[in-house]
PDB file of C-alpha atoms and ligand atoms in Angstrom:
ATOM      1  CA  MET S   1      14.246 -36.582 -21.328  1.00 43.00           C
ATOM      2  CA  ALA S   2      15.317 -35.160 -17.885  1.00 60.00           C
ATOM      3  CA  SER S   3      16.912 -31.872 -17.713  1.00 72.00           C
ATOM      4  CA  ASP S   4      20.877 -31.896 -17.687  1.00 85.00           C
ATOM      5  CA  HIS S   5      20.634 -30.279 -14.284  1.00 94.00           C
ATOM      6  CA  HIS S   6      18.309 -33.144 -12.810  1.00 97.00           C
ATOM      7  CA  VAL S   7      20.274 -35.942 -11.050  1.00 98.00           C
ATOM      8  CA  LEU S   8      18.521 -38.692  -9.011  1.00 98.00           C
ATOM      9  CA  GLY S   9      20.127 -38.498  -5.631  1.00 98.00           C
ATOM     10  CA  ILE S  10      20.239 -41.622  -3.239  1.00 98.00           C
ATOM     11  CA  ASP S  11      21.269 -41.916   0.227  1.00 97.00           C
ATOM     12  CA  VAL S  12      22.171 -45.387   1.245  1.00 97.00           C
ATOM     13  CA  GLY S  13      21.977 -45.566   5.138  1.00 92.00           C
ATOM     14  CA  GLY S  14      22.119 -48.198   7.914  1.00 87.00           C
ATOM     15  CA  SER S  15      18.365 -48.166   8.424  1.00 88.00           C
ATOM     16  CA  GLY S  16      16.931 -46.713   5.003  1.00 94.00           C
ATOM     17  CA  ILE S  17      17.601 -46.230   1.468  1.00 97.00           C
ATOM     18  CA  LYS S  18      16.114 -42.916   0.446  1.00 96.00           C
ATOM     19  CA  GLY S  19      16.320 -40.535  -2.630  1.00 96.00           C
ATOM     20  CA  GLY S  20      14.586 -37.956  -4.859  1.00 97.00           C
ATOM     21  CA  ILE S  21      15.196 -36.221  -8.058  1.00 98.00           C
ATOM     22  CA  ILE S  22      17.415 -33.027  -7.318  1.00 98.00           C
ATOM     23  CA  ASP S  23      17.935 -29.843  -9.335  1.00 97.00           C
ATOM     24  CA  VAL S  24      21.717 -29.491  -9.012  1.00 97.00           C
ATOM     25  CA  GLN S  25      21.422 -25.731  -9.867  1.00 96.00           C
ATOM     26  CA  SER S  26      19.020 -24.854  -6.859  1.00 96.00           C
ATOM     27  CA  GLY S  27      19.782 -27.680  -4.720  1.00 96.00           C
ATOM     28  CA  GLN S  28      16.034 -28.602  -4.406  1.00 95.00           C
ATOM     29  CA  MET S  29      14.419 -31.943  -4.210  1.00 95.00           C
ATOM     30  CA  LEU S  30      11.908 -31.865  -7.005  1.00 95.00           C
ATOM     31  CA  THR S  31      10.009 -35.021  -6.202  1.00 90.00           C
ATOM     32  CA  ASP S  32       8.700 -36.620  -2.804  1.00 88.00           C
ATOM     33  CA  ARG S  33      11.762 -38.327  -0.962  1.00 90.00           C
ATOM     34  CA  LEU S  34      11.078 -42.218  -1.409  1.00 94.00           C
ATOM     35  CA  ARG S  35      12.587 -44.695   1.177  1.00 97.00           C
ATOM     36  CA  LEU S  36      12.892 -48.326   1.285  1.00 98.00           C
ATOM     37  CA  GLU S  37      14.190 -50.333   4.392  1.00 97.00           C
ATOM     38  CA  THR S  38      17.905 -51.291   4.287  1.00 96.00           C
ATOM     39  CA  PRO S  39      17.760 -55.098   3.745  1.00 96.00           C
ATOM     40  CA  LYS S  40      19.211 -57.134   6.614  1.00 94.00           C
ATOM     41  CA  PRO S  41      21.711 -58.354   6.347  1.00 94.00           C
ATOM     42  CA  ALA S  42      22.871 -55.607   4.164  1.00 95.00           C
ATOM     43  CA  THR S  43      24.949 -57.625   1.868  1.00 96.00           C
ATOM     44  CA  PRO S  44      25.928 -56.094  -1.477  1.00 98.00           C
ATOM     45  CA  ALA S  45      23.536 -58.227  -3.477  1.00 97.00           C
ATOM     46  CA  ALA S  46      20.589 -57.239  -1.285  1.00 97.00           C
ATOM     47  CA  VAL S  47      21.470 -53.620  -1.078  1.00 97.00           C
ATOM     48  CA  ALA S  48      22.036 -53.421  -4.824  1.00 98.00           C
ATOM     49  CA  ASP S  49      18.488 -55.039  -5.420  1.00 98.00           C
ATOM     50  CA  THR S  50      17.019 -52.317  -3.124  1.00 98.00           C
ATOM     51  CA  PHE S  51      18.757 -49.700  -4.816  1.00 98.00           C
ATOM     52  CA  ALA S  52      17.539 -50.867  -8.253  1.00 98.00           C
ATOM     53  CA  ALA S  53      14.022 -50.888  -6.808  1.00 98.00           C
ATOM     54  CA  LEU S  54      14.312 -47.345  -5.667  1.00 98.00           C
ATOM     55  CA  VAL S  55      15.512 -46.173  -9.035  1.00 98.00           C
ATOM     56  CA  LYS S  56      12.636 -47.856 -10.700  1.00 97.00           C
ATOM     57  CA  MET S  57      10.143 -46.318  -8.271  1.00 97.00           C
ATOM     58  CA  HIS S  58      11.444 -42.894  -9.601  1.00 96.00           C
ATOM     59  CA  ASN S  59      10.773 -44.037 -13.080  1.00 96.00           C
ATOM     60  CA  TRP S  60      14.415 -42.628 -13.587  1.00 97.00           C
ATOM     61  CA  ASP S  61      16.638 -42.559 -16.645  1.00 96.00           C
ATOM     62  CA  GLY S  62      19.790 -40.507 -16.279  1.00 97.00           C
ATOM     63  CA  LEU S  63      22.591 -39.716 -14.062  1.00 98.00           C
ATOM     64  CA  ILE S  64      22.495 -41.102 -10.307  1.00 98.00           C
ATOM     65  CA  GLY S  65      24.652 -39.664  -7.258  1.00 98.00           C
ATOM     66  CA  SER S  66      24.648 -42.063  -4.182  1.00 98.00           C
ATOM     67  CA  GLY S  67      26.154 -41.350  -0.838  1.00 98.00           C
ATOM     68  CA  PHE S  68      27.276 -44.680   0.805  1.00 98.00           C
ATOM     69  CA  PRO S  69      28.084 -45.123   4.490  1.00 97.00           C
ATOM     70  CA  ALA S  70      31.687 -46.270   4.072  1.00 97.00           C
ATOM     71  CA  ILE S  71      35.171 -45.043   3.041  1.00 98.00           C
ATOM     72  CA  VAL S  72      34.873 -44.757  -0.677  1.00 98.00           C
ATOM     73  CA  LYS S  73      37.828 -44.445  -2.922  1.00 97.00           C
ATOM     74  CA  ASN S  74      37.456 -44.199  -6.800  1.00 96.00           C
ATOM     75  CA  GLY S  75      33.919 -45.925  -6.362  1.00 97.00           C
ATOM     76  CA  VAL S  76      35.380 -48.761  -4.079  1.00 98.00           C
ATOM     77  CA  ALA S  77      34.183 -49.214  -0.430  1.00 98.00           C
ATOM     78  CA  ARG S  78      37.064 -49.439   1.788  1.00 98.00           C
ATOM     79  CA  SER S  79      35.563 -49.999   5.137  1.00 97.00           C
ATOM     80  CA  ALA S  80      32.343 -51.396   6.508  1.00 94.00           C
ATOM     81  CA  ALA S  81      31.326 -50.142  10.053  1.00 91.00           C
ATOM     82  CA  ASN S  82      27.552 -50.443   9.942  1.00 87.00           C
ATOM     83  CA  ILE S  83      27.051 -52.289   6.773  1.00 91.00           C
ATOM     84  CA  ASP S  84      27.986 -56.079   5.799  1.00 95.00           C
ATOM     85  CA  LYS S  85      31.631 -56.673   6.016  1.00 96.00           C
ATOM     86  CA  SER S  86      31.778 -58.253   2.589  1.00 97.00           C
ATOM     87  CA  TRP S  87      31.361 -54.747   1.119  1.00 98.00           C
ATOM     88  CA  VAL S  88      35.033 -54.162   1.594  1.00 98.00           C
ATOM     89  CA  GLY S  89      36.764 -54.170  -1.887  1.00 98.00           C
ATOM     90  CA  VAL S  90      33.427 -54.050  -3.783  1.00 98.00           C
ATOM     91  CA  ASN S  91      33.064 -51.416  -6.721  1.00 98.00           C
ATOM     92  CA  VAL S  92      29.939 -49.649  -5.533  1.00 98.00           C
ATOM     93  CA  GLU S  93      29.766 -47.586  -8.548  1.00 98.00           C
ATOM     94  CA  LYS S  94      30.100 -50.553 -10.708  1.00 98.00           C
ATOM     95  CA  LEU S  95      27.381 -52.859  -8.819  1.00 98.00           C
ATOM     96  CA  PHE S  96      24.980 -49.925  -8.796  1.00 98.00           C
ATOM     97  CA  SER S  97      25.433 -49.144 -12.379  1.00 98.00           C
ATOM     98  CA  GLU S  98      25.145 -52.754 -13.431  1.00 98.00           C
ATOM     99  CA  VAL S  99      21.834 -53.249 -11.414  1.00 98.00           C
ATOM    100  CA  SER S 100      20.254 -49.957 -12.445  1.00 98.00           C
ATOM    101  CA  GLY S 101      21.523 -49.905 -16.173  1.00 98.00           C
ATOM    102  CA  LEU S 102      22.396 -46.313 -15.505  1.00 98.00           C
ATOM    103  CA  PRO S 103      25.481 -44.256 -14.814  1.00 98.00           C
ATOM    104  CA  VAL S 104      26.315 -43.942 -10.925  1.00 98.00           C
ATOM    105  CA  LYS S 105      28.767 -41.980  -9.029  1.00 98.00           C
ATOM    106  CA  VAL S 106      29.227 -42.901  -5.102  1.00 98.00           C
ATOM    107  CA  VAL S 107      30.545 -40.825  -2.537  1.00 98.00           C
ATOM    108  CA  ASN S 108      31.015 -41.236   1.306  1.00 98.00           C
ATOM    109  CA  ASP S 109      27.498 -40.433   2.832  1.00 97.00           C
ATOM    110  CA  ALA S 110      28.924 -37.711   5.113  1.00 98.00           C
ATOM    111  CA  ASP S 111      30.874 -35.926   2.425  1.00 98.00           C
ATOM    112  CA  ALA S 112      27.866 -36.079   0.322  1.00 98.00           C
ATOM    113  CA  ALA S 113      25.724 -34.234   3.272  1.00 97.00           C
ATOM    114  CA  GLY S 114      28.832 -31.853   3.677  1.00 98.00           C
ATOM    115  CA  ILE S 115      28.680 -31.076   0.038  1.00 98.00           C
ATOM    116  CA  ALA S 116      25.144 -30.129   0.249  1.00 97.00           C
ATOM    117  CA  ALA S 117      25.750 -27.889   3.460  1.00 97.00           C
ATOM    118  CA  MET S 118      28.744 -26.236   1.802  1.00 97.00           C
ATOM    119  CA  THR S 119      26.997 -25.534  -1.578  1.00 97.00           C
ATOM    120  CA  PHE S 120      23.381 -24.931  -0.455  1.00 96.00           C
ATOM    121  CA  GLY S 121      23.097 -24.829   3.277  1.00 96.00           C
ATOM    122  CA  ALA S 122      24.622 -23.387   6.390  1.00 96.00           C
ATOM    123  CA  GLY S 123      28.081 -23.556   5.248  1.00 97.00           C
ATOM    124  CA  LYS S 124      27.652 -21.762   1.897  1.00 97.00           C
ATOM    125  CA  GLY S 125      30.349 -19.030   1.637  1.00 96.00           C
ATOM    126  CA  HIS S 126      32.111 -19.996   4.789  1.00 97.00           C
ATOM    127  CA  ASP S 127      35.937 -20.185   4.635  1.00 97.00           C
ATOM    128  CA  GLY S 128      38.259 -21.626   7.375  1.00 98.00           C
ATOM    129  CA  VAL S 129      37.671 -25.052   8.812  1.00 98.00           C
ATOM    130  CA  VAL S 130      34.143 -26.147   8.626  1.00 98.00           C
ATOM    131  CA  LEU S 131      33.212 -29.628   9.974  1.00 98.00           C
ATOM    132  CA  ILE S 132      30.006 -31.361   9.122  1.00 98.00           C
ATOM    133  CA  LEU S 133      28.774 -34.119  11.426  1.00 98.00           C
ATOM    134  CA  THR S 134      25.994 -36.409  10.590  1.00 97.00           C
ATOM    135  CA  ILE S 135      24.352 -37.915  13.473  1.00 96.00           C
ATOM    136  CA  GLY S 136      22.548 -41.350  12.686  1.00 93.00           C
ATOM    137  CA  THR S 137      23.359 -45.136  12.853  1.00 90.00           C
ATOM    138  CA  GLY S 138      26.868 -44.021  13.043  1.00 95.00           C
ATOM    139  CA  ILE S 139      28.793 -40.627  13.037  1.00 97.00           C
ATOM    140  CA  GLY S 140      30.055 -39.396   9.669  1.00 97.00           C
ATOM    141  CA  SER S 141      32.126 -36.414   9.205  1.00 98.00           C
ATOM    142  CA  ALA S 142      33.179 -34.047   6.283  1.00 98.00           C
ATOM    143  CA  LEU S 143      35.982 -31.606   6.786  1.00 98.00           C
ATOM    144  CA  PHE S 144      36.073 -28.458   4.539  1.00 98.00           C
ATOM    145  CA  THR S 145      39.318 -26.058   4.577  1.00 98.00           C
ATOM    146  CA  ASP S 146      38.490 -22.727   2.728  1.00 98.00           C
ATOM    147  CA  GLY S 147      35.698 -24.723   0.930  1.00 97.00           C
ATOM    148  CA  ILE S 148      37.969 -27.669  -0.153  1.00 97.00           C
ATOM    149  CA  LEU S 149      36.760 -31.217   1.008  1.00 97.00           C
ATOM    150  CA  THR S 150      39.302 -33.526   2.597  1.00 98.00           C
ATOM    151  CA  PRO S 151      37.429 -36.813   1.592  1.00 98.00           C
ATOM    152  CA  ASN S 152      36.785 -39.888   3.755  1.00 98.00           C
ATOM    153  CA  THR S 153      37.550 -38.346   7.304  1.00 98.00           C
ATOM    154  CA  GLU S 154      36.152 -40.880   9.944  1.00 98.00           C
ATOM    155  CA  PHE S 155      36.026 -38.633  12.858  1.00 98.00           C
ATOM    156  CA  GLY S 156      33.230 -40.844  14.228  1.00 98.00           C
ATOM    157  CA  HIS S 157      35.781 -43.498  14.524  1.00 98.00           C
ATOM    158  CA  LEU S 158      38.087 -41.525  16.682  1.00 98.00           C
ATOM    159  CA  PHE S 159      38.921 -43.275  19.923  1.00 96.00           C
ATOM    160  CA  PHE S 160      36.676 -41.931  22.699  1.00 95.00           C
ATOM    161  CA  TYR S 161      35.637 -43.304  26.133  1.00 90.00           C
ATOM    162  CA  GLU S 162      37.335 -47.015  25.471  1.00 90.00           C
ATOM    163  CA  ASP S 163      35.678 -47.352  22.028  1.00 96.00           C
ATOM    164  CA  ILE S 164      35.026 -45.520  18.858  1.00 97.00           C
ATOM    165  CA  ALA S 165      33.034 -42.258  19.391  1.00 98.00           C
ATOM    166  CA  GLU S 166      30.039 -43.344  17.151  1.00 97.00           C
ATOM    167  CA  LYS S 167      29.383 -46.107  19.910  1.00 97.00           C
ATOM    168  CA  TYR S 168      28.675 -43.318  22.462  1.00 97.00           C
ATOM    169  CA  VAL S 169      27.532 -40.391  20.601  1.00 97.00           C
ATOM    170  CA  SER S 170      25.359 -41.729  17.567  1.00 96.00           C
ATOM    171  CA  ASP S 171      21.735 -41.494  17.341  1.00 95.00           C
ATOM    172  CA  SER S 172      21.716 -45.286  17.683  1.00 94.00           C
ATOM    173  CA  ALA S 173      23.770 -44.995  20.908  1.00 96.00           C
ATOM    174  CA  ARG S 174      21.159 -42.478  22.215  1.00 97.00           C
ATOM    175  CA  LYS S 175      18.383 -44.931  21.569  1.00 97.00           C
ATOM    176  CA  ARG S 176      20.311 -47.866  22.894  1.00 97.00           C
ATOM    177  CA  ASP S 177      21.153 -46.029  26.140  1.00 97.00           C
ATOM    178  CA  ASN S 178      17.512 -44.646  26.371  1.00 98.00           C
ATOM    179  CA  LEU S 179      19.089 -41.188  27.051  1.00 97.00           C
ATOM    180  CA  SER S 180      17.181 -37.958  27.024  1.00 97.00           C
ATOM    181  CA  TRP S 181      18.000 -35.322  24.797  1.00 97.00           C
ATOM    182  CA  ASN S 182      19.543 -33.372  27.779  1.00 96.00           C
ATOM    183  CA  ASP S 183      21.972 -36.559  28.573  1.00 97.00           C
ATOM    184  CA  TRP S 184      22.841 -37.288  24.908  1.00 97.00           C
ATOM    185  CA  GLY S 185      23.425 -33.287  24.529  1.00 97.00           C
ATOM    186  CA  MET S 186      26.070 -33.438  27.351  1.00 97.00           C
ATOM    187  CA  ARG S 187      27.667 -36.427  25.887  1.00 97.00           C
ATOM    188  CA  PHE S 188      27.869 -34.844  22.444  1.00 98.00           C
ATOM    189  CA  ASP S 189      29.432 -31.703  24.048  1.00 98.00           C
ATOM    190  CA  LYS S 190      32.353 -33.827  25.306  1.00 98.00           C
ATOM    191  CA  PHE S 191      32.887 -35.115  21.881  1.00 98.00           C
ATOM    192  CA  LEU S 192      32.612 -31.555  20.357  1.00 98.00           C
ATOM    193  CA  HIS S 193      35.416 -30.599  22.850  1.00 98.00           C
ATOM    194  CA  HIS S 194      37.599 -33.331  21.542  1.00 98.00           C
ATOM    195  CA  LEU S 195      37.184 -32.284  17.936  1.00 98.00           C
ATOM    196  CA  GLY S 196      37.874 -28.894  18.987  1.00 98.00           C
ATOM    197  CA  ARG S 197      41.266 -29.859  20.631  1.00 97.00           C
ATOM    198  CA  LEU S 198      42.154 -32.003  17.513  1.00 97.00           C
ATOM    199  CA  PHE S 199      41.018 -29.581  14.430  1.00 97.00           C
ATOM    200  CA  SER S 200      40.081 -26.082  15.856  1.00 98.00           C
ATOM    201  CA  PRO S 201      36.902 -25.743  13.641  1.00 98.00           C
ATOM    202  CA  ASP S 202      35.531 -22.348  12.907  1.00 98.00           C
ATOM    203  CA  LEU S 203      32.006 -23.893  12.265  1.00 98.00           C
ATOM    204  CA  VAL S 204      30.484 -27.133  12.959  1.00 98.00           C
ATOM    205  CA  ILE S 205      27.246 -28.257  10.969  1.00 98.00           C
ATOM    206  CA  LEU S 206      25.045 -31.010  12.366  1.00 97.00           C
ATOM    207  CA  SER S 207      23.239 -33.080   9.859  1.00 95.00           C
ATOM    208  CA  GLY S 208      21.254 -36.209   9.927  1.00 90.00           C
ATOM    209  CA  GLY S 209      18.041 -37.429  11.885  1.00 84.00           C
ATOM    210  CA  ALA S 210      19.171 -36.077  15.238  1.00 89.00           C
ATOM    211  CA  SER S 211      19.916 -32.465  13.993  1.00 91.00           C
ATOM    212  CA  LYS S 212      16.236 -31.809  13.654  1.00 90.00           C
ATOM    213  CA  GLN S 213      16.142 -31.861  17.557  1.00 94.00           C
ATOM    214  CA  PHE S 214      18.799 -29.294  17.642  1.00 96.00           C
ATOM    215  CA  ASP S 215      16.711 -26.869  19.876  1.00 96.00           C
ATOM    216  CA  SER S 216      16.400 -29.637  22.595  1.00 96.00           C
ATOM    217  CA  TYR S 217      20.212 -29.724  23.360  1.00 97.00           C
ATOM    218  CA  LYS S 218      21.939 -26.785  21.802  1.00 97.00           C
ATOM    219  CA  ASP S 219      22.021 -25.105  25.092  1.00 97.00           C
ATOM    220  CA  LEU S 220      24.220 -27.761  26.617  1.00 97.00           C
ATOM    221  CA  PHE S 221      27.116 -26.978  24.245  1.00 98.00           C
ATOM    222  CA  THR S 222      29.929 -25.295  25.878  1.00 98.00           C
ATOM    223  CA  VAL S 223      32.598 -25.195  22.933  1.00 98.00           C
ATOM    224  CA  ASP S 224      34.090 -21.926  21.756  1.00 97.00           C
ATOM    225  CA  PHE S 225      33.199 -22.435  18.180  1.00 98.00           C
ATOM    226  CA  GLU S 226      29.689 -22.109  16.424  1.00 98.00           C
ATOM    227  CA  VAL S 227      27.768 -25.172  16.102  1.00 98.00           C
ATOM    228  CA  VAL S 228      24.445 -24.971  13.910  1.00 97.00           C
ATOM    229  CA  PRO S 229      22.086 -27.402  12.342  1.00 95.00           C
ATOM    230  CA  SER S 230      22.206 -28.245   8.643  1.00 92.00           C
ATOM    231  CA  MET S 231      18.454 -27.257   8.169  1.00 82.00           C
ATOM    232  CA  MET S 232      18.253 -29.496   5.259  1.00 83.00           C
ATOM    233  CA  LEU S 233      15.673 -31.951   6.792  1.00 73.00           C
ATOM    234  CA  ASN S 234      16.846 -35.361   5.897  1.00 81.00           C
ATOM    235  CA  HIS S 235      17.685 -34.403   2.253  1.00 92.00           C
ATOM    236  CA  ALA S 236      21.345 -33.398   2.597  1.00 95.00           C
ATOM    237  CA  GLY S 237      22.782 -36.762   1.701  1.00 96.00           C
ATOM    238  CA  SER S 238      20.892 -36.970  -1.378  1.00 97.00           C
ATOM    239  CA  ILE S 239      21.120 -33.482  -2.505  1.00 97.00           C
ATOM    240  CA  GLY S 240      25.032 -33.797  -1.901  1.00 98.00           C
ATOM    241  CA  ALA S 241      25.420 -37.117  -3.646  1.00 98.00           C
ATOM    242  CA  ALA S 242      23.442 -35.732  -6.731  1.00 98.00           C
ATOM    243  CA  TYR S 243      25.630 -32.662  -6.930  1.00 98.00           C
ATOM    244  CA  TYR S 244      28.679 -34.689  -6.543  1.00 98.00           C
ATOM    245  CA  ALA S 245      27.638 -36.910  -9.458  1.00 98.00           C
ATOM    246  CA  TRP S 246      26.945 -33.914 -11.577  1.00 97.00           C
ATOM    247  CA  GLN S 247      30.285 -32.269 -10.855  1.00 95.00           C
ATOM    248  CA  SER S 248      32.190 -35.581 -11.639  1.00 95.00           C
ATOM    249  CA  VAL S 249      30.594 -36.051 -14.842  1.00 94.00           C
ATOM    250  CA  HIS S 250      30.918 -32.538 -15.999  1.00 91.00           C
ATOM    251  CA  SER S 251      34.268 -31.761 -14.225  1.00 79.00           C
ATOM    252  CA  LYS S 252      33.158 -28.427 -13.297  1.00 63.00           C
ATOM    253  CA  SER S 253      31.204 -26.361 -10.574  1.00 62.00           C
ATOM    254  CA  ILE S 254      27.703 -25.098 -11.370  1.00 59.00           C
TER     255      ILE S 254
HETATM  256  C1  BGC X 301      31.322 -44.925   8.693  1.00 87.91           C
HETATM  257  C2  BGC X 301      31.334 -43.688   7.803  1.00 87.91           C
HETATM  258  C3  BGC X 301      29.891 -43.022   7.566  1.00 87.91           C
HETATM  259  C4  BGC X 301      29.341 -42.948   8.894  1.00 87.91           C
HETATM  260  C5  BGC X 301      27.681 -42.298   8.572  1.00 87.91           C
HETATM  261  C6  BGC X 301      30.422 -44.578   9.830  1.00 87.91           C
HETATM  262  O1  BGC X 301      30.265 -45.628  10.731  1.00 87.91           O
HETATM  263  O2  BGC X 301      32.443 -45.510   8.903  1.00 87.91           O
HETATM  264  O3  BGC X 301      32.020 -44.021   6.584  1.00 87.91           O
HETATM  265  O4  BGC X 301      30.118 -41.808   6.892  1.00 87.91           O
HETATM  266  O5  BGC X 301      29.141 -44.056   9.691  1.00 87.91           O
HETATM  267  O6  BGC X 301      27.009 -43.345   8.078  1.00 87.91           O
END
C-alpha cells in the first residue's frame, strides 16, 4: 500500500502525457518520469486510453492528480485550444477515474505548474502578485495574489498582434517560425511588457520546456519586474497536480 503522502501526478499535454509518483510532502518525484505520446487526434476516448496505460505502467493503486490543458471547472473541461474540440463539456475527472479505476482529481495544467512553483519552487514564500507562465504547445498561466490562486486564467489567449498571444510566443510558434532564441526572446519580452501593463506582477516564473533555455534569452528582457525560471525540469505539472489532488481530498495544506 502506497504511503498516504504519495500521489501519482500526471501532466496531459499537447504532445506528451507524462507522470511520476510524487511525495507531496517534499515535492519530489520518486520514480522516473514516464511519457507516452498524446494520441492524434486527441479525442477523449484516445487520451483516456493513453492515461490508463500510463497509470498501468506505474503499477499504481491510489490517488491520482492530473493537469489538463484546458479551463477545468469542477472536473469538467470548458475549453479546447490545443486538444480536440470534443473535450468541451466532458467531465475529465469522471472519465479518467473510470478508465483507471482509481480516484482522480483534475486541474488546469498551468495552475498545476503554478501550485508546484509556489509550494516547492521559485515562488515559495512570495507574497504579492506572482504569475507563472508555461511555455509549450500553448501558453498557460497561473496567477497568485499573496499565495492564493485565481484559477483558470488564460493569459496565453490575450489578444496580441492580431491573434491570441500563444500563436506568437509559445514554443510551438518558435519552432513554426524557425526562430533563434534571440528572436524568440525579443518577442517574449513584448508579451511580458503587455502582461506588465495589465497585471503589474511582482514576480514572473517561466515553466515548461522552453524555460530550460532561460540563459539563452534572459538578457533580452527589459521589463521592470523579476523574471526567473522555475528550475523544476519538466516535472512541475505532475508535481503540482499531485499536490492539488492531495489537498482536494484532505481539504488541508501539508
Ligand atoms: C490552454 C490553457 C493551457 C495552456 C497550456 C492553452 O492553449 O487554453 O488552458 O493551460 O494552453 O497548456
